[in-house]
PDB file of C-alpha atoms in Angstrom:
ATOM      1  CA  MET P   1     -19.804  -8.553   8.813  1.00 41.00           C
ATOM      2  CA  GLN P   2     -18.352  -7.981   5.518  1.00 43.00           C
ATOM      3  CA  ARG P   3     -19.831  -4.596   3.153  1.00 47.00           C
ATOM      4  CA  GLU P   4     -21.560  -2.997   0.955  1.00 51.00           C
ATOM      5  CA  ASN P   5     -18.588  -2.273  -2.752  1.00 53.00           C
ATOM      6  CA  LEU P   6     -20.838  -0.992  -4.634  1.00 59.00           C
ATOM      7  CA  PRO P   7     -19.680   0.309  -8.388  1.00 59.00           C
ATOM      8  CA  GLY P   8     -18.886   4.009  -6.946  1.00 61.00           C
ATOM      9  CA  SER P   9     -18.614   3.981  -3.396  1.00 71.00           C
ATOM     10  CA  PRO P  10     -15.611   5.287  -1.950  1.00 75.00           C
ATOM     11  CA  VAL P  11     -14.448   1.051  -0.695  1.00 80.00           C
ATOM     12  CA  ALA P  12     -15.434  -0.233  -4.413  1.00 82.00           C
ATOM     13  CA  ASP P  13     -12.967   3.844  -5.552  1.00 82.00           C
ATOM     14  CA  GLU P  14     -10.348   2.584  -3.101  1.00 85.00           C
ATOM     15  CA  GLY P  15     -10.055  -0.871  -4.018  1.00 87.00           C
ATOM     16  CA  LYS P  16     -10.410  -0.003  -8.161  1.00 89.00           C
ATOM     17  CA  ARG P  17      -7.132   2.326  -7.205  1.00 87.00           C
ATOM     18  CA  LEU P  18      -5.277  -0.686  -5.575  1.00 90.00           C
ATOM     19  CA  ILE P  19      -5.585  -3.032  -8.490  1.00 92.00           C
ATOM     20  CA  MET P  20      -4.296  -0.025 -10.895  1.00 89.00           C
ATOM     21  CA  GLU P  21      -1.761   0.549  -8.653  1.00 86.00           C
ATOM     22  CA  ALA P  22      -0.366  -3.342  -7.690  1.00 87.00           C
ATOM     23  CA  PHE P  23      -0.431  -3.419 -11.542  1.00 88.00           C
ATOM     24  CA  GLU P  24       1.724   0.139 -12.205  1.00 83.00           C
ATOM     25  CA  LEU P  25       3.976  -1.340 -10.149  1.00 79.00           C
ATOM     26  CA  ALA P  26       4.419  -4.580 -12.340  1.00 81.00           C
ATOM     27  CA  ARG P  27       4.769  -2.161 -15.108  1.00 80.00           C
ATOM     28  CA  GLU P  28       7.392  -0.067 -13.354  1.00 71.00           C
ATOM     29  CA  SER P  29       9.230  -3.631 -12.806  1.00 72.00           C
ATOM     30  CA  GLY P  30      10.253  -3.812 -16.775  1.00 72.00           C
ATOM     31  CA  ARG P  31       7.778  -6.992 -17.281  1.00 75.00           C
ATOM     32  CA  THR P  32       6.376  -6.892 -21.079  1.00 82.00           C
ATOM     33  CA  ASP P  33       3.832  -8.990 -19.589  1.00 86.00           C
ATOM     34  CA  TRP P  34       2.776  -6.254 -16.915  1.00 88.00           C
ATOM     35  CA  LYS P  35      -1.121  -6.685 -17.147  1.00 91.00           C
ATOM     36  CA  GLU P  36      -1.244 -10.304 -16.347  1.00 93.00           C
ATOM     37  CA  MET P  37      -0.329 -11.786 -12.925  1.00 93.00           C
ATOM     38  CA  THR P  38      -1.328 -14.268 -10.738  1.00 93.00           C
ATOM     39  CA  ILE P  39      -3.910 -14.510  -8.338  1.00 93.00           C
ATOM     40  CA  ALA P  40      -1.203 -14.626  -5.606  1.00 91.00           C
ATOM     41  CA  VAL P  41       1.367 -12.082  -6.769  1.00 91.00           C
ATOM     42  CA  LEU P  42      -1.436  -9.801  -7.705  1.00 93.00           C
ATOM     43  CA  LYS P  43      -3.016 -10.291  -3.370  1.00 92.00           C
ATOM     44  CA  ASN P  44       1.199 -10.179  -2.471  1.00 89.00           C
ATOM     45  CA  ARG P  45       0.993  -6.803  -4.383  1.00 88.00           C
ATOM     46  CA  LEU P  46      -1.620  -5.790  -2.430  1.00 90.00           C
ATOM     47  CA  LEU P  47      -0.007  -6.023   0.736  1.00 88.00           C
ATOM     48  CA  ASN P  48       2.720  -4.241   0.248  1.00 83.00           C
ATOM     49  CA  LEU P  49       1.181  -1.185  -1.150  1.00 82.00           C
ATOM     50  CA  THR P  50      -0.784  -0.656   2.537  1.00 82.00           C
ATOM     51  CA  SER P  51       1.786  -2.036   4.587  1.00 77.00           C
ATOM     52  CA  ARG P  52       0.073  -5.893   5.153  1.00 84.00           C
ATOM     53  CA  ALA P  53      -3.348  -4.240   6.554  1.00 85.00           C
ATOM     54  CA  PHE P  54      -4.983  -4.615   3.440  1.00 88.00           C
ATOM     55  CA  ARG P  55      -8.512  -7.473   4.719  1.00 90.00           C
ATOM     56  CA  GLU P  56     -10.598  -8.787   1.573  1.00 91.00           C
ATOM     57  CA  GLN P  57     -13.934  -7.745   4.145  1.00 90.00           C
ATOM     58  CA  ASP P  58     -12.955  -3.965   4.317  1.00 89.00           C
ATOM     59  CA  TYR P  59     -14.354  -4.286   0.672  1.00 89.00           C
ATOM     60  CA  GLY P  60     -16.842  -7.363   1.242  1.00 89.00           C
ATOM     61  CA  ALA P  61     -15.700 -10.286   0.135  1.00 91.00           C
ATOM     62  CA  PRO P  62     -14.986 -13.405   1.614  1.00 92.00           C
ATOM     63  CA  ASN P  63     -11.335 -13.880  -0.491  1.00 94.00           C
ATOM     64  CA  ILE P  64      -9.388 -12.342  -3.180  1.00 94.00           C
ATOM     65  CA  SER P  65     -10.859 -13.858  -5.569  1.00 93.00           C
ATOM     66  CA  GLY P  66     -14.187 -12.188  -4.785  1.00 93.00           C
ATOM     67  CA  PHE P  67     -12.395  -9.323  -4.570  1.00 94.00           C
ATOM     68  CA  VAL P  68     -11.147  -9.482  -8.333  1.00 94.00           C
ATOM     69  CA  ARG P  69     -14.832  -9.892  -8.793  1.00 94.00           C
ATOM     70  CA  LYS P  70     -16.147  -7.212  -7.860  1.00 93.00           C
ATOM     71  CA  TYR P  71     -14.315  -5.182 -10.488  1.00 93.00           C
ATOM     72  CA  PRO P  72     -15.385  -6.420 -14.157  1.00 93.00           C
ATOM     73  CA  GLU P  73     -14.788  -3.462 -15.571  1.00 92.00           C
ATOM     74  CA  LEU P  74     -11.433  -3.163 -14.466  1.00 92.00           C
ATOM     75  CA  VAL P  75      -9.586  -6.939 -14.317  1.00 94.00           C
ATOM     76  CA  VAL P  76     -10.661 -10.548 -16.275  1.00 94.00           C
ATOM     77  CA  LEU P  77      -9.715 -13.994 -13.421  1.00 93.00           C
ATOM     78  CA  ASP P  78      -9.368 -16.825 -14.931  1.00 93.00           C
ATOM     79  CA  GLU P  79     -10.006 -19.704 -12.717  1.00 90.00           C
ATOM     80  CA  SER P  80      -8.578 -22.728 -15.799  1.00 90.00           C
ATOM     81  CA  TYR P  81      -5.369 -21.935 -14.960  1.00 88.00           C
ATOM     82  CA  MET P  82      -3.909 -22.686 -11.620  1.00 87.00           C
ATOM     83  CA  PRO P  83      -3.461 -20.112  -9.442  1.00 86.00           C
ATOM     84  CA  PRO P  84      -6.327 -18.040 -11.693  1.00 92.00           C
ATOM     85  CA  LYS P  85      -4.398 -15.477 -13.556  1.00 94.00           C
ATOM     86  CA  VAL P  86      -5.641 -11.646 -13.553  1.00 94.00           C
ATOM     87  CA  THR P  87      -5.474  -9.699 -16.551  1.00 94.00           C
ATOM     88  CA  LEU P  88      -6.528  -5.952 -16.358  1.00 93.00           C
ATOM     89  CA  ILE P  89      -8.932  -4.607 -18.978  1.00 91.00           C
ATOM     90  CA  ASP P  90      -7.572  -1.722 -21.399  1.00 78.00           C
ATOM     91  CA  GLN P  91      -8.937   1.463 -20.085  1.00 61.00           C
ATOM     92  CA  PRO P  92     -10.407   4.265 -22.091  1.00 53.00           C
ATOM     93  CA  SER P  93      -8.362   7.789 -21.643  1.00 42.00           C
ATOM     94  CA  PRO P  94     -11.064  10.536 -21.392  1.00 38.00           C
ATOM     95  CA  GLU P  95     -10.067  14.037 -21.858  1.00 38.00           C
ATOM     96  CA  ALA P  96     -11.734  14.663 -19.167  1.00 35.00           C
ATOM     97  CA  ALA P  97      -9.110  14.966 -15.135  1.00 36.00           C
ATOM     98  CA  PRO P  98      -6.992  13.047 -15.605  1.00 38.00           C
ATOM     99  CA  ALA P  99      -6.725  10.283 -12.799  1.00 35.00           C
ATOM    100  CA  PRO P 100      -4.248  10.306  -9.911  1.00 38.00           C
ATOM    101  CA  PRO P 101      -0.173   9.179 -10.210  1.00 41.00           C
ATOM    102  CA  VAL P 102      -0.121   5.796  -9.194  1.00 38.00           C
ATOM    103  CA  ALA P 103       2.710   4.862  -7.213  1.00 44.00           C
ATOM    104  CA  GLY P 104       3.780   8.161  -7.463  1.00 57.00           C
ATOM    105  CA  ARG P 105       7.788   8.709  -5.834  1.00 76.00           C
ATOM    106  CA  ARG P 106       8.586   8.701  -1.886  1.00 84.00           C
ATOM    107  CA  ILE P 107      10.753  10.796   0.604  1.00 90.00           C
ATOM    108  CA  ARG P 108      13.972  10.608   1.033  1.00 91.00           C
ATOM    109  CA  THR P 109      14.400   8.238   4.088  1.00 91.00           C
ATOM    110  CA  ASP P 110      16.367  10.200   5.386  1.00 93.00           C
ATOM    111  CA  LEU P 111      14.295  13.376   5.059  1.00 95.00           C
ATOM    112  CA  TRP P 112      10.731  11.762   5.338  1.00 94.00           C
ATOM    113  CA  ASN P 113      12.469  10.367   9.536  1.00 94.00           C
ATOM    114  CA  SER P 114      13.586  13.674  10.610  1.00 94.00           C
ATOM    115  CA  LEU P 115      10.647  14.840  10.158  1.00 95.00           C
ATOM    116  CA  ILE P 116       8.211  12.792  12.012  1.00 94.00           C
ATOM    117  CA  ASP P 117      10.068  10.516  14.146  1.00 93.00           C
ATOM    118  CA  TYR P 118       9.067  12.460  17.655  1.00 90.00           C
ATOM    119  CA  ARG P 119       8.644   9.111  19.256  1.00 88.00           C
ATOM    120  CA  SER P 120      12.512   8.652  19.643  1.00 88.00           C
ATOM    121  CA  GLY P 121      13.413  11.986  21.386  1.00 87.00           C
ATOM    122  CA  ARG P 122      16.037  12.238  18.960  1.00 90.00           C
ATOM    123  CA  THR P 123      17.045  15.037  17.486  1.00 93.00           C
ATOM    124  CA  TYR P 124      18.787  15.055  13.568  1.00 94.00           C
ATOM    125  CA  ILE P 125      20.990  17.132  12.568  1.00 93.00           C
ATOM    126  CA  TRP P 126      21.747  18.343   8.629  1.00 95.00           C
ATOM    127  CA  ASN P 127      25.567  17.584   7.969  1.00 92.00           C
ATOM    128  CA  GLY P 128      25.544  18.798   3.746  1.00 93.00           C
ATOM    129  CA  ASN P 129      24.184  15.797   2.436  1.00 93.00           C
ATOM    130  CA  GLU P 130      21.651  13.584   5.263  1.00 94.00           C
ATOM    131  CA  ALA P 131      20.058  14.094   7.763  1.00 94.00           C
ATOM    132  CA  VAL P 132      21.637  11.897  11.147  1.00 93.00           C
ATOM    133  CA  PRO P 133      19.882  11.422  14.409  1.00 92.00           C
ATOM    134  CA  CYS P 134      21.469  12.323  17.814  1.00 89.00           C
ATOM    135  CA  GLU P 135      20.702  11.355  20.529  1.00 82.00           C
ATOM    136  CA  PRO P 136      20.153  15.001  22.772  1.00 75.00           C
ATOM    137  CA  ASP P 137      23.760  14.343  24.401  1.00 73.00           C
ATOM    138  CA  ASP P 138      25.294  14.364  21.176  1.00 75.00           C
ATOM    139  CA  VAL P 139      24.113  17.347  20.121  1.00 73.00           C
ATOM    140  CA  ARG P 140      24.996  19.800  22.434  1.00 73.00           C
ATOM    141  CA  ASP P 141      27.901  20.795  21.557  1.00 70.00           C
ATOM    142  CA  THR P 142      27.147  20.599  18.449  1.00 78.00           C
ATOM    143  CA  THR P 143      27.371  24.220  15.420  1.00 86.00           C
ATOM    144  CA  LEU P 144      25.107  21.572  12.677  1.00 91.00           C
ATOM    145  CA  PRO P 145      21.617  22.658  12.379  1.00 94.00           C
ATOM    146  CA  ARG P 146      18.785  20.589  13.734  1.00 94.00           C
ATOM    147  CA  LEU P 147      16.031  19.602  11.580  1.00 96.00           C
ATOM    148  CA  PRO P 148      12.149  20.685  12.174  1.00 96.00           C
ATOM    149  CA  THR P 149      11.459  17.730  13.612  1.00 95.00           C
ATOM    150  CA  ILE P 150       7.391  17.688  14.548  1.00 95.00           C
ATOM    151  CA  ASP P 151       5.836  16.956  18.158  1.00 94.00           C
ATOM    152  CA  SER P 152       3.673  14.931  18.803  1.00 93.00           C
ATOM    153  CA  ASN P 153       1.104  18.115  19.916  1.00 94.00           C
ATOM    154  CA  GLU P 154       1.852  18.728  15.836  1.00 95.00           C
ATOM    155  CA  MET P 155       0.508  15.690  14.571  1.00 95.00           C
ATOM    156  CA  ASP P 156      -2.612  15.021  16.699  1.00 94.00           C
ATOM    157  CA  ALA P 157      -3.306  18.789  15.382  1.00 95.00           C
ATOM    158  CA  TRP P 158      -2.256  17.191  12.115  1.00 95.00           C
ATOM    159  CA  ARG P 159      -4.792  14.595  12.722  1.00 95.00           C
ATOM    160  CA  GLY P 160      -7.387  16.770  13.840  1.00 95.00           C
ATOM    161  CA  GLU P 161      -7.221  19.308  10.889  1.00 95.00           C
ATOM    162  CA  PHE P 162      -7.690  16.273   8.437  1.00 95.00           C
ATOM    163  CA  ALA P 163     -10.469  14.282   9.846  1.00 95.00           C
ATOM    164  CA  ARG P 164     -12.823  17.653   9.497  1.00 94.00           C
ATOM    165  CA  SER P 165     -11.511  18.108   5.997  1.00 93.00           C
ATOM    166  CA  LEU P 166     -13.270  14.983   5.325  1.00 92.00           C
ATOM    167  CA  GLU P 167     -16.626  16.806   5.756  1.00 87.00           C
ATOM    168  CA  GLY P 168     -17.684  17.041   1.990  1.00 80.00           C
ATOM    169  CA  LYS P 169     -15.570  15.481   0.543  1.00 80.00           C
ATOM    170  CA  ILE P 170     -15.873  11.912   1.041  1.00 82.00           C
ATOM    171  CA  ASP P 171     -18.873   9.740   1.944  1.00 83.00           C
ATOM    172  CA  LEU P 172     -17.806   7.913   5.353  1.00 83.00           C
ATOM    173  CA  GLU P 173     -20.478   5.625   6.074  1.00 83.00           C
ATOM    174  CA  PRO P 174     -21.321   6.442  10.380  1.00 86.00           C
ATOM    175  CA  PHE P 175     -18.832   3.414  11.336  1.00 86.00           C
ATOM    176  CA  GLN P 176     -16.425   4.478   9.325  1.00 87.00           C
ATOM    177  CA  GLU P 177     -16.693   7.973  10.575  1.00 90.00           C
ATOM    178  CA  GLU P 178     -16.582   6.615  14.120  1.00 90.00           C
ATOM    179  CA  ARG P 179     -13.222   4.535  13.053  1.00 91.00           C
ATOM    180  CA  VAL P 180     -11.379   8.067  11.281  1.00 93.00           C
ATOM    181  CA  ASP P 181     -11.894  10.131  15.215  1.00 93.00           C
ATOM    182  CA  ALA P 182     -11.068   8.045  17.135  1.00 92.00           C
ATOM    183  CA  TRP P 183      -7.905   7.291  15.148  1.00 94.00           C
ATOM    184  CA  ALA P 184      -7.153  10.754  15.607  1.00 94.00           C
ATOM    185  CA  ARG P 185      -7.950  11.203  19.241  1.00 92.00           C
ATOM    186  CA  LEU P 186      -5.928   8.005  20.546  1.00 91.00           C
ATOM    187  CA  GLY P 187      -3.303   8.881  17.818  1.00 89.00           C
ATOM    188  CA  LEU P 188      -3.354   4.843  16.274  1.00 88.00           C
ATOM    189  CA  SER P 189      -1.476   3.205  13.414  1.00 86.00           C
ATOM    190  CA  THR P 190      -2.996   4.675   9.065  1.00 87.00           C
ATOM    191  CA  LYS P 191      -4.009   0.781   9.217  1.00 84.00           C
ATOM    192  CA  ASP P 192      -6.479   1.409  12.007  1.00 86.00           C
ATOM    193  CA  LEU P 193      -7.967   4.038   9.070  1.00 90.00           C
ATOM    194  CA  PRO P 194     -11.253   3.004   6.754  1.00 86.00           C
ATOM    195  CA  PRO P 195      -9.416   1.718   3.137  1.00 83.00           C
ATOM    196  CA  ALA P 196     -11.312   4.681   0.930  1.00 81.00           C
ATOM    197  CA  VAL P 197      -9.273   7.589   3.604  1.00 89.00           C
ATOM    198  CA  ARG P 198      -5.541   5.560   4.190  1.00 88.00           C
ATOM    199  CA  GLY P 199      -4.411   7.041   1.242  1.00 86.00           C
ATOM    200  CA  LEU P 200      -6.359  10.620   1.432  1.00 89.00           C
ATOM    201  CA  TRP P 201      -3.755  10.764   4.563  1.00 93.00           C
ATOM    202  CA  ASN P 202      -0.505   9.663   3.337  1.00 89.00           C
ATOM    203  CA  ALA P 203      -1.137  12.306   0.187  1.00 88.00           C
ATOM    204  CA  GLU P 204      -1.377  15.093   3.003  1.00 91.00           C
ATOM    205  CA  LEU P 205       1.168  13.723   5.329  1.00 92.00           C
ATOM    206  CA  LYS P 206       3.627  13.627   2.298  1.00 90.00           C
ATOM    207  CA  ARG P 207       2.718  17.074   1.674  1.00 90.00           C
ATOM    208  CA  ARG P 208       2.974  19.246   4.586  1.00 93.00           C
ATOM    209  CA  VAL P 209       6.054  16.970   5.076  1.00 93.00           C
ATOM    210  CA  ILE P 210       7.498  17.984   1.827  1.00 92.00           C
ATOM    211  CA  GLU P 211       6.553  21.868   2.558  1.00 93.00           C
ATOM    212  CA  ARG P 212       7.865  21.464   6.074  1.00 94.00           C
ATOM    213  CA  LEU P 213      10.707  20.464   4.836  1.00 94.00           C
ATOM    214  CA  ASN P 214      10.428  23.294   1.642  1.00 93.00           C
ATOM    215  CA  SER P 215      10.363  26.144   4.082  1.00 93.00           C
ATOM    216  CA  TRP P 216      12.996  24.714   6.219  1.00 95.00           C
ATOM    217  CA  PHE P 217      15.800  24.637   3.472  1.00 93.00           C
ATOM    218  CA  SER P 218      14.779  28.035   2.613  1.00 92.00           C
ATOM    219  CA  ASP P 219      15.153  29.790   5.672  1.00 93.00           C
ATOM    220  CA  HIS P 220      18.631  28.439   6.381  1.00 92.00           C
ATOM    221  CA  GLY P 221      19.792  29.426   3.214  1.00 93.00           C
ATOM    222  CA  ILE P 222      20.595  26.056   2.178  1.00 93.00           C
ATOM    223  CA  PRO P 223      20.189  24.596  -0.977  1.00 91.00           C
ATOM    224  CA  GLU P 224      17.683  22.275  -0.952  1.00 91.00           C
ATOM    225  CA  PRO P 225      19.128  18.285  -2.729  1.00 91.00           C
ATOM    226  CA  HIS P 226      17.729  17.308  -5.807  1.00 88.00           C
ATOM    227  CA  ASP P 227      16.598  13.716  -4.365  1.00 88.00           C
ATOM    228  CA  VAL P 228      13.996  15.030  -1.732  1.00 89.00           C
ATOM    229  CA  LEU P 229      11.454  13.144  -3.780  1.00 85.00           C
ATOM    230  CA  GLN P 230      12.339   9.436  -4.673  1.00 80.00           C
ATOM    231  CA  GLU P 231      11.092   7.440  -7.745  1.00 73.00           C
ATOM    232  CA  ARG P 232       9.612   4.015  -6.349  1.00 64.00           C
ATOM    233  CA  ILE P 233      11.624   0.931  -6.374  1.00 56.00           C
ATOM    234  CA  ALA P 234       9.880  -1.787  -7.306  1.00 49.00           C
ATOM    235  CA  PRO P 235       9.499  -5.196  -5.648  1.00 48.00           C
ATOM    236  CA  GLN P 236      11.961  -7.099  -6.098  1.00 49.00           C
ATOM    237  CA  SER P 237      10.237 -10.587  -5.455  1.00 46.00           C
ATOM    238  CA  HIS P 238       9.403 -11.673  -9.301  1.00 44.00           C
ATOM    239  CA  GLN P 239      10.718  -8.497 -11.486  1.00 47.00           C
ATOM    240  CA  HIS P 240      11.924 -10.776 -14.761  1.00 47.00           C
ATOM    241  CA  GLN P 241      10.308 -13.406 -13.877  1.00 47.00           C
ATOM    242  CA  PRO P 242       6.999 -13.859 -15.809  1.00 50.00           C
ATOM    243  CA  ASP P 243       4.118 -15.476 -13.714  1.00 50.00           C
ATOM    244  CA  SER P 244       4.382 -18.094 -16.752  1.00 48.00           C
ATOM    245  CA  LEU P 245       7.732 -19.087 -14.918  1.00 43.00           C
ATOM    246  CA  LEU P 246       5.914 -19.065 -11.781  1.00 51.00           C
ATOM    247  CA  ALA P 247       3.177 -21.753 -12.632  1.00 57.00           C
ATOM    248  CA  PRO P 248       5.301 -24.969 -12.554  1.00 60.00           C
ATOM    249  CA  GLN P 249       6.990 -24.020  -9.688  1.00 59.00           C
ATOM    250  CA  LEU P 250       4.016 -23.513  -7.562  1.00 66.00           C
ATOM    251  CA  ARG P 251       2.268 -26.234  -8.722  1.00 69.00           C
ATOM    252  CA  GLU P 252       5.960 -28.821  -7.690  1.00 66.00           C
ATOM    253  CA  LEU P 253       5.334 -27.142  -4.131  1.00 69.00           C
ATOM    254  CA  ILE P 254       1.364 -27.897  -4.298  1.00 75.00           C
ATOM    255  CA  LEU P 255       2.404 -31.795  -4.874  1.00 72.00           C
ATOM    256  CA  ARG P 256       5.454 -32.279  -2.409  1.00 71.00           C
ATOM    257  CA  CYS P 257       2.924 -30.632   0.059  1.00 73.00           C
ATOM    258  CA  VAL P 258      -0.065 -32.950  -0.622  1.00 74.00           C
ATOM    259  CA  ARG P 259       2.319 -36.167  -0.785  1.00 74.00           C
ATOM    260  CA  VAL P 260       3.756 -35.120   3.364  1.00 72.00           C
ATOM    261  CA  MET P 261      -0.445 -34.354   4.398  1.00 75.00           C
ATOM    262  CA  SER P 262      -1.656 -36.167   6.796  1.00 77.00           C
ATOM    263  CA  GLU P 263      -5.352 -37.883   6.152  1.00 78.00           C
ATOM    264  CA  GLU P 264      -6.886 -35.565   8.839  1.00 76.00           C
ATOM    265  CA  GLU P 265      -5.517 -32.675   6.704  1.00 74.00           C
ATOM    266  CA  LEU P 266      -6.276 -34.295   3.829  1.00 75.00           C
ATOM    267  CA  ARG P 267     -10.217 -34.159   4.491  1.00 76.00           C
ATOM    268  CA  GLU P 268      -9.631 -30.281   5.072  1.00 75.00           C
ATOM    269  CA  LEU P 269      -7.870 -29.818   1.899  1.00 75.00           C
ATOM    270  CA  ARG P 270     -10.170 -27.344  -0.460  1.00 74.00           C
ATOM    271  CA  LEU P 271      -9.577 -27.377  -3.791  1.00 72.00           C
ATOM    272  CA  PRO P 272     -10.918 -25.101  -6.707  1.00 72.00           C
ATOM    273  CA  PRO P 273     -14.165 -27.065  -8.027  1.00 65.00           C
ATOM    274  CA  ALA P 274     -12.818 -25.372 -11.964  1.00 64.00           C
ATOM    275  CA  ALA P 275      -9.561 -27.579 -11.168  1.00 64.00           C
ATOM    276  CA  VAL P 276     -11.956 -30.926  -9.942  1.00 59.00           C
ATOM    277  CA  LEU P 277     -14.326 -30.916 -12.808  1.00 59.00           C
ATOM    278  CA  ARG P 278     -11.120 -30.804 -15.093  1.00 60.00           C
ATOM    279  CA  VAL P 279      -9.273 -33.512 -13.692  1.00 58.00           C
ATOM    280  CA  ILE P 280     -12.551 -35.748 -13.669  1.00 56.00           C
ATOM    281  CA  GLY P 281     -13.581 -34.762 -17.297  1.00 56.00           C
ATOM    282  CA  GLY P 282     -10.353 -36.226 -18.217  1.00 51.00           C
ATOM    283  CA  LEU P 283     -10.657 -39.766 -16.182  1.00 46.00           C
ATOM    284  CA  GLU P 284     -14.411 -40.198 -17.694  1.00 42.00           C
TER     285      GLU P 284
END
């Protein structure tokens, strides 16, 4: 069952945020044509941003084209290309509250793990340069300081406090509230949260981890590393290759696939109506 994606709703706002982050990643890659990408590239970036959890159905759309069409004020979908091309519309810059940062920075991996990796049973020690994971037997005699890894009870408490903090902050439908409640009680994955809530939880978890790290370094009189927060690295795939150069490769791949398809597979093949009309028009 598809959900409504009404303008101004939490679901619509979450979709808009994801699209903006996808284009921001393209801009950070250094591409001069970062405001344009194929619809396939856009979907791949959306999947990467959500750890493969993105589903058009969560936003009331049957497919990626339908998802993009829900944001005509943000992007333009041009289906005269194969695959279709998505172009970001220049957005006004009001003097009101600035938009929240997209992409942002991430916590250094070793430090993040040292706080969050409570399920493995390992202890993390600070060797002066980085957080090193050790088995319990290996740290009995060490004098190196141990980092403050949380435990399952603390994580449960964080989840519960976050779930309660949503009241009055964001309007959720009853079924979404049930998903948040189940996530908090059962310790489910972030992808089990409603899309409109995932970004909020990630930001809250990041905030708590940073605060805990700051306090730990301060309490132990240890200089905090300058790179606790690091710039996100844009995905490498297609980083220096404009979408216009990918089209011939994709067209060749499609033609090769058609040549080896069985009759049954050909019958089930769905072609874009716009492309079919262009071909028919050329034959007349």
